Each structure stands twice: as structure tokens, then as C-alpha cells.
PDB file of C-alpha atoms in Angstrom:
ATOM      1  CA  MET N   1     144.411 129.684  73.009  1.00 45.00           C
ATOM      2  CA  LYS N   2     142.750 132.803  74.466  1.00 47.00           C
ATOM      3  CA  LYS N   3     141.894 134.223  70.998  1.00 47.00           C
ATOM      4  CA  PRO N   4     139.592 131.343  69.874  1.00 46.00           C
ATOM      5  CA  LEU N   5     137.804 131.352  73.248  1.00 43.00           C
ATOM      6  CA  PHE N   6     137.372 135.129  73.049  1.00 41.00           C
ATOM      7  CA  LEU N   7     136.065 134.816  69.495  1.00 39.00           C
ATOM      8  CA  VAL N   8     133.512 132.167  70.436  1.00 39.00           C
ATOM      9  CA  ALA N   9     132.366 134.197  73.470  1.00 41.00           C
ATOM     10  CA  SER N  10     132.026 137.288  71.312  1.00 40.00           C
ATOM     11  CA  ILE N  11     129.981 135.490  68.678  1.00 41.00           C
ATOM     12  CA  PHE N  12     127.737 134.035  71.391  1.00 39.00           C
ATOM     13  CA  LEU N  13     127.154 137.481  72.944  1.00 40.00           C
ATOM     14  CA  ILE N  14     126.331 139.007  69.550  1.00 42.00           C
ATOM     15  CA  LEU N  15     123.898 136.261  68.639  1.00 42.00           C
ATOM     16  CA  THR N  16     122.103 136.221  71.992  1.00 42.00           C
ATOM     17  CA  SER N  17     121.905 140.007  72.221  1.00 47.00           C
ATOM     18  CA  CYS N  18     120.253 140.170  68.790  1.00 51.00           C
ATOM     19  CA  SER N  19     117.504 137.643  69.573  1.00 56.00           C
ATOM     20  CA  LYS N  20     113.978 138.877  69.908  1.00 66.00           C
ATOM     21  CA  SER N  21     112.268 138.850  73.251  1.00 80.00           C
ATOM     22  CA  LYS N  22     109.352 136.448  73.683  1.00 88.00           C
ATOM     23  CA  PRO N  23     105.750 137.554  74.094  1.00 91.00           C
ATOM     24  CA  ALA N  24     105.114 138.719  77.664  1.00 92.00           C
ATOM     25  CA  LYS N  25     101.793 139.155  79.477  1.00 95.00           C
ATOM     26  CA  PHE N  26     101.364 142.199  81.711  1.00 97.00           C
ATOM     27  CA  GLU N  27      98.687 142.288  84.386  1.00 97.00           C
ATOM     28  CA  ARG N  28      97.992 144.973  86.953  1.00 96.00           C
ATOM     29  CA  ASP N  29      94.880 146.511  88.520  1.00 95.00           C
ATOM     30  CA  GLY N  30      92.681 144.401  86.224  1.00 96.00           C
ATOM     31  CA  VAL N  31      94.477 145.629  83.070  1.00 98.00           C
ATOM     32  CA  VAL N  32      95.846 142.852  80.847  1.00 98.00           C
ATOM     33  CA  ILE N  33      97.958 143.222  77.711  1.00 98.00           C
ATOM     34  CA  THR N  34     100.502 141.035  75.897  1.00 97.00           C
ATOM     35  CA  SER N  35     103.634 142.528  74.371  1.00 96.00           C
ATOM     36  CA  PRO N  36     104.528 140.654  71.150  1.00 96.00           C
ATOM     37  CA  ALA N  37     107.833 138.989  70.380  1.00 95.00           C
ATOM     38  CA  GLY N  38     110.330 141.705  69.526  1.00 95.00           C
ATOM     39  CA  TRP N  39     108.588 144.240  71.747  1.00 97.00           C
ATOM     40  CA  GLY N  40     109.340 144.864  75.418  1.00 96.00           C
ATOM     41  CA  ILE N  41     108.163 146.817  78.439  1.00 95.00           C
ATOM     42  CA  THR N  42     110.550 149.782  78.719  1.00 95.00           C
ATOM     43  CA  ASP N  43     108.972 151.694  81.606  1.00 96.00           C
ATOM     44  CA  GLN N  44     106.269 151.208  84.219  1.00 97.00           C
ATOM     45  CA  GLU N  45     105.466 153.060  87.383  1.00 97.00           C
ATOM     46  CA  SER N  46     102.701 153.749  89.839  1.00 97.00           C
ATOM     47  CA  ILE N  47     101.340 157.306  89.694  1.00 95.00           C
ATOM     48  CA  ASP N  48     101.153 158.199  93.381  1.00 92.00           C
ATOM     49  CA  GLU N  49      98.753 155.288  93.968  1.00 86.00           C
ATOM     50  CA  GLN N  50      96.279 157.208  91.773  1.00 95.00           C
ATOM     51  CA  GLY N  51      96.907 155.164  88.602  1.00 97.00           C
ATOM     52  CA  TYR N  52      99.616 153.605  86.534  1.00 98.00           C
ATOM     53  CA  TYR N  53     101.889 154.237  83.554  1.00 97.00           C
ATOM     54  CA  LEU N  54     103.136 151.515  81.169  1.00 98.00           C
ATOM     55  CA  SER N  55     105.343 151.838  78.057  1.00 98.00           C
ATOM     56  CA  ILE N  56     105.939 149.048  75.516  1.00 98.00           C
ATOM     57  CA  GLU N  57     108.362 149.612  72.636  1.00 97.00           C
ATOM     58  CA  LYS N  58     109.498 147.726  69.567  1.00 96.00           C
ATOM     59  CA  GLU N  59     112.996 146.512  70.194  1.00 94.00           C
ATOM     60  CA  GLY N  60     116.021 146.969  67.986  1.00 88.00           C
ATOM     61  CA  PHE N  61     118.126 149.679  66.525  1.00 81.00           C
ATOM     62  CA  ASP N  62     116.157 151.937  64.192  1.00 77.00           C
ATOM     63  CA  SER N  63     112.754 150.799  65.543  1.00 88.00           C
ATOM     64  CA  SER N  64     110.082 153.357  66.276  1.00 93.00           C
ATOM     65  CA  GLY N  65     106.913 151.606  67.508  1.00 96.00           C
ATOM     66  CA  ILE N  66     105.745 152.622  70.988  1.00 97.00           C
ATOM     67  CA  ILE N  67     102.539 152.328  72.932  1.00 98.00           C
ATOM     68  CA  THR N  68     102.004 153.922  76.301  1.00 98.00           C
ATOM     69  CA  MET N  69      99.060 153.334  78.631  1.00 98.00           C
ATOM     70  CA  THR N  70      98.210 155.680  81.416  1.00 97.00           C
ATOM     71  CA  TRP N  71      95.227 155.067  83.652  1.00 98.00           C
ATOM     72  CA  LEU N  72      93.820 156.930  86.566  1.00 97.00           C
ATOM     73  CA  ASN N  73      91.569 155.367  89.164  1.00 96.00           C
ATOM     74  CA  GLY N  74      88.042 156.716  88.890  1.00 96.00           C
ATOM     75  CA  GLU N  75      86.442 158.597  86.067  1.00 96.00           C
ATOM     76  CA  ILE N  76      87.447 162.113  85.010  1.00 95.00           C
ATOM     77  CA  ASP N  77      86.090 164.159  82.154  1.00 97.00           C
ATOM     78  CA  LEU N  78      87.625 162.862  78.892  1.00 98.00           C
ATOM     79  CA  ASP N  79      87.908 166.345  77.342  1.00 97.00           C
ATOM     80  CA  GLU N  80      89.802 167.559  80.400  1.00 97.00           C
ATOM     81  CA  TRP N  81      91.998 164.430  80.378  1.00 97.00           C
ATOM     82  CA  ALA N  82      92.777 164.966  76.664  1.00 98.00           C
ATOM     83  CA  TYR N  83      93.693 168.611  77.301  1.00 97.00           C
ATOM     84  CA  ILE N  84      96.018 167.665  80.148  1.00 95.00           C
ATOM     85  CA  PHE N  85      97.604 164.872  78.146  1.00 96.00           C
ATOM     86  CA  GLN N  86      98.240 167.099  75.104  1.00 97.00           C
ATOM     87  CA  ASP N  87      99.758 169.801  77.304  1.00 97.00           C
ATOM     88  CA  GLU N  88     102.067 167.260  78.931  1.00 95.00           C
ATOM     89  CA  LEU N  89     103.211 166.032  75.491  1.00 96.00           C
ATOM     90  CA  GLU N  90     103.881 169.548  74.224  1.00 95.00           C
ATOM     91  CA  ASN N  91     106.034 170.255  77.247  1.00 95.00           C
ATOM     92  CA  ASN N  92     107.826 166.899  77.249  1.00 94.00           C
ATOM     93  CA  ILE N  93     111.517 167.136  76.288  1.00 93.00           C
ATOM     94  CA  ILE N  94     111.052 164.614  73.411  1.00 91.00           C
ATOM     95  CA  TYR N  95     108.197 166.579  71.815  1.00 94.00           C
ATOM     96  CA  ARG N  96     109.114 170.125  72.789  1.00 91.00           C
ATOM     97  CA  ASN N  97     110.930 170.873  69.512  1.00 92.00           C
ATOM     98  CA  SER N  98     109.051 168.365  67.358  1.00 96.00           C
ATOM     99  CA  ASN N  99     106.443 170.700  65.960  1.00 96.00           C
ATOM    100  CA  ILE N 100     103.775 168.350  67.319  1.00 97.00           C
ATOM    101  CA  GLN N 101     100.369 168.986  65.708  1.00 98.00           C
ATOM    102  CA  PHE N 102      97.108 167.606  67.082  1.00 98.00           C
ATOM    103  CA  GLU N 103      93.924 167.033  65.103  1.00 98.00           C
ATOM    104  CA  ASP N 104      90.401 167.412  66.540  1.00 98.00           C
ATOM    105  CA  ALA N 105      89.005 164.576  68.647  1.00 98.00           C
ATOM    106  CA  VAL N 106      86.831 162.017  66.843  1.00 98.00           C
ATOM    107  CA  ASP N 107      84.817 158.960  67.930  1.00 98.00           C
ATOM    108  CA  ASN N 108      86.833 155.803  67.540  1.00 98.00           C
ATOM    109  CA  ASN N 109      87.360 152.428  69.196  1.00 97.00           C
ATOM    110  CA  TYR N 110      90.248 150.388  70.633  1.00 98.00           C
ATOM    111  CA  ASN N 111      89.676 146.645  70.834  1.00 98.00           C
ATOM    112  CA  ASN N 112      85.915 147.192  70.609  1.00 97.00           C
ATOM    113  CA  ILE N 113      85.937 149.816  73.360  1.00 98.00           C
ATOM    114  CA  ASP N 114      84.348 153.127  72.347  1.00 98.00           C
ATOM    115  CA  THR N 115      86.974 155.910  72.599  1.00 98.00           C
ATOM    116  CA  SER N 116      87.546 159.516  71.791  1.00 98.00           C
ATOM    117  CA  SER N 117      90.790 159.728  69.881  1.00 98.00           C
ATOM    118  CA  ILE N 118      93.160 162.423  68.747  1.00 98.00           C
ATOM    119  CA  ARG N 119      95.642 161.914  65.908  1.00 98.00           C
ATOM    120  CA  PHE N 120      98.938 163.788  65.960  1.00 98.00           C
ATOM    121  CA  SER N 121     102.055 164.250  63.904  1.00 98.00           C
ATOM    122  CA  ALA N 122     105.552 165.237  64.985  1.00 98.00           C
ATOM    123  CA  SER N 123     109.077 165.368  63.650  1.00 97.00           C
ATOM    124  CA  ILE N 124     111.339 163.631  66.136  1.00 94.00           C
ATOM    125  CA  LEU N 125     115.080 163.863  65.434  1.00 90.00           C
ATOM    126  CA  GLY N 126     114.200 164.857  61.877  1.00 91.00           C
ATOM    127  CA  LEU N 127     112.032 161.767  61.275  1.00 95.00           C
ATOM    128  CA  ASP N 128     108.284 162.152  60.643  1.00 97.00           C
ATOM    129  CA  HIS N 129     106.117 160.369  63.209  1.00 97.00           C
ATOM    130  CA  GLU N 130     102.386 159.947  63.605  1.00 98.00           C
ATOM    131  CA  GLY N 131     100.240 158.727  66.364  1.00 98.00           C
ATOM    132  CA  ASN N 132      96.857 158.380  67.915  1.00 98.00           C
ATOM    133  CA  ILE N 133      95.761 158.779  71.506  1.00 98.00           C
ATOM    134  CA  HIS N 134      92.628 156.936  72.690  1.00 98.00           C
ATOM    135  CA  PHE N 135      90.781 158.302  75.729  1.00 98.00           C
ATOM    136  CA  PHE N 136      88.063 156.241  77.465  1.00 98.00           C
ATOM    137  CA  HIS N 137      86.529 154.970  80.692  1.00 98.00           C
ATOM    138  CA  LYS N 138      86.585 151.282  81.508  1.00 97.00           C
ATOM    139  CA  GLY N 139      86.480 149.363  84.794  1.00 94.00           C
ATOM    140  CA  ASN N 140      86.187 152.496  86.941  1.00 95.00           C
ATOM    141  CA  LYS N 141      89.377 153.836  85.386  1.00 97.00           C
ATOM    142  CA  THR N 142      90.151 156.657  82.910  1.00 98.00           C
ATOM    143  CA  PHE N 143      92.601 155.608  80.190  1.00 98.00           C
ATOM    144  CA  ALA N 144      94.875 157.293  77.668  1.00 98.00           C
ATOM    145  CA  ILE N 145      96.529 154.934  75.211  1.00 98.00           C
ATOM    146  CA  LEU N 146      99.143 156.562  72.994  1.00 98.00           C
ATOM    147  CA  ILE N 147     100.287 154.728  69.862  1.00 98.00           C
ATOM    148  CA  GLN N 148     103.174 156.263  67.922  1.00 98.00           C
ATOM    149  CA  GLN N 149     105.567 155.315  65.144  1.00 98.00           C
ATOM    150  CA  ALA N 150     107.769 156.692  62.370  1.00 97.00           C
ATOM    151  CA  ILE N 151     105.715 156.860  59.181  1.00 97.00           C
ATOM    152  CA  GLU N 152     108.333 154.737  57.400  1.00 95.00           C
ATOM    153  CA  ASP N 153     107.868 151.869  59.945  1.00 95.00           C
ATOM    154  CA  GLN N 154     104.082 151.448  59.571  1.00 95.00           C
ATOM    155  CA  ALA N 155     104.214 148.086  57.768  1.00 95.00           C
ATOM    156  CA  THR N 156     106.693 146.527  60.154  1.00 94.00           C
ATOM    157  CA  ASN N 157     104.885 147.823  63.259  1.00 96.00           C
ATOM    158  CA  LYS N 158     101.370 146.822  62.241  1.00 96.00           C
ATOM    159  CA  PRO N 159     101.467 143.180  63.420  1.00 96.00           C
ATOM    160  CA  GLY N 160     102.782 144.245  66.826  1.00 97.00           C
ATOM    161  CA  PHE N 161     100.241 147.008  67.274  1.00 98.00           C
ATOM    162  CA  ASP N 162      97.457 144.648  66.189  1.00 98.00           C
ATOM    163  CA  LEU N 163      98.463 142.013  68.794  1.00 97.00           C
ATOM    164  CA  LEU N 164      98.772 144.639  71.502  1.00 98.00           C
ATOM    165  CA  GLU N 165      95.246 145.893  70.748  1.00 98.00           C
ATOM    166  CA  LYS N 166      93.665 142.425  70.476  1.00 98.00           C
ATOM    167  CA  SER N 167      95.236 141.312  73.778  1.00 98.00           C
ATOM    168  CA  PHE N 168      94.148 144.420  75.757  1.00 98.00           C
ATOM    169  CA  SER N 169      91.403 143.980  78.294  1.00 97.00           C
ATOM    170  CA  VAL N 170      90.206 145.476  81.527  1.00 97.00           C
ATOM    171  CA  GLN N 171      88.657 143.137  84.088  1.00 90.00           C
TER     172      GLN N 171
END
């Protein structure tokens, strides 16, 4: 009798653990964003009461989509912020041996907000990745929004990245 019960419980756990998360709205310090179904907040923390860090990743084995948002209270020079951000990435354990390459900054926009952005490429665990980092001021804050994915996942990540961008606002 224990075997059928164990089998039913195992099937239930497998089915429920494979289900996608539901969309979730994040709000803090006037920043609002919705993570799509199948994406989830994986990290968030206050930066010494000077700002905030948020990470949202596509869920599932073999998924590569990630967006991180870092904001600092007040306005700092965007070129200086970009330099600091790039230096932090180059020295981060994930990127240290990835041969990360940055392009020159260009004018861009993120959800109709004018930004300065820097594209980058990296090889993480032997898989080619690309990304873009948007830098801007909004609502008396200085933002860096990093968007990254494996090149082979672009088509599957696009709807999630689009929803994240469209839902982003600063009050």
C-alpha cells in the first residue's frame, strides 16, 4: 500500500515543482516592475540605505534570461556610474573568466526613458551571452538596468524581457 501512495506523492511533487510561477508585481522606493509568469525574483537587497538591488531571472533548467536593477538615491554622473559598474562586472566571479567585452556607450531608451547604454558579450560556462546595460536618472535616483541572456535563448526570452520593460516605472 505504501508504494502507490509514494508514487502518487512523487508525481504530485514533480508536477507542482515544474509549474511556472505567476506574474508578480514588485514595488519599492517608487520603483514598480512586474515579473512575468515563468520568471522570478532571485535576489534583492538594500545597499546600505543608499539604494537597492533587484534581480529577476527566467526560471527553469537551461534558462538564461536575467535582468538586474540597481539604483542609488540621488544623481551621480552616468559616465562614472558606467565605469564603476563595468569594473564591478569584470571583477565579479561569474564574469572574471568570461572574456567580457564592452562596446562604447550609445544613446538609447528603456520604456521611453532616455538612457545611455553599453552592450556587452561574454562566454559564461562556454555559452555565448550578450547583454545591455542602461544607465539613467529618474525620480531623483540613478539607475543601472542590466539585461543578459544566452544568444541561443533570445527568442524564448523576448516576451519576458518585453513585459519587464513595459511594466517598469518610477513614481
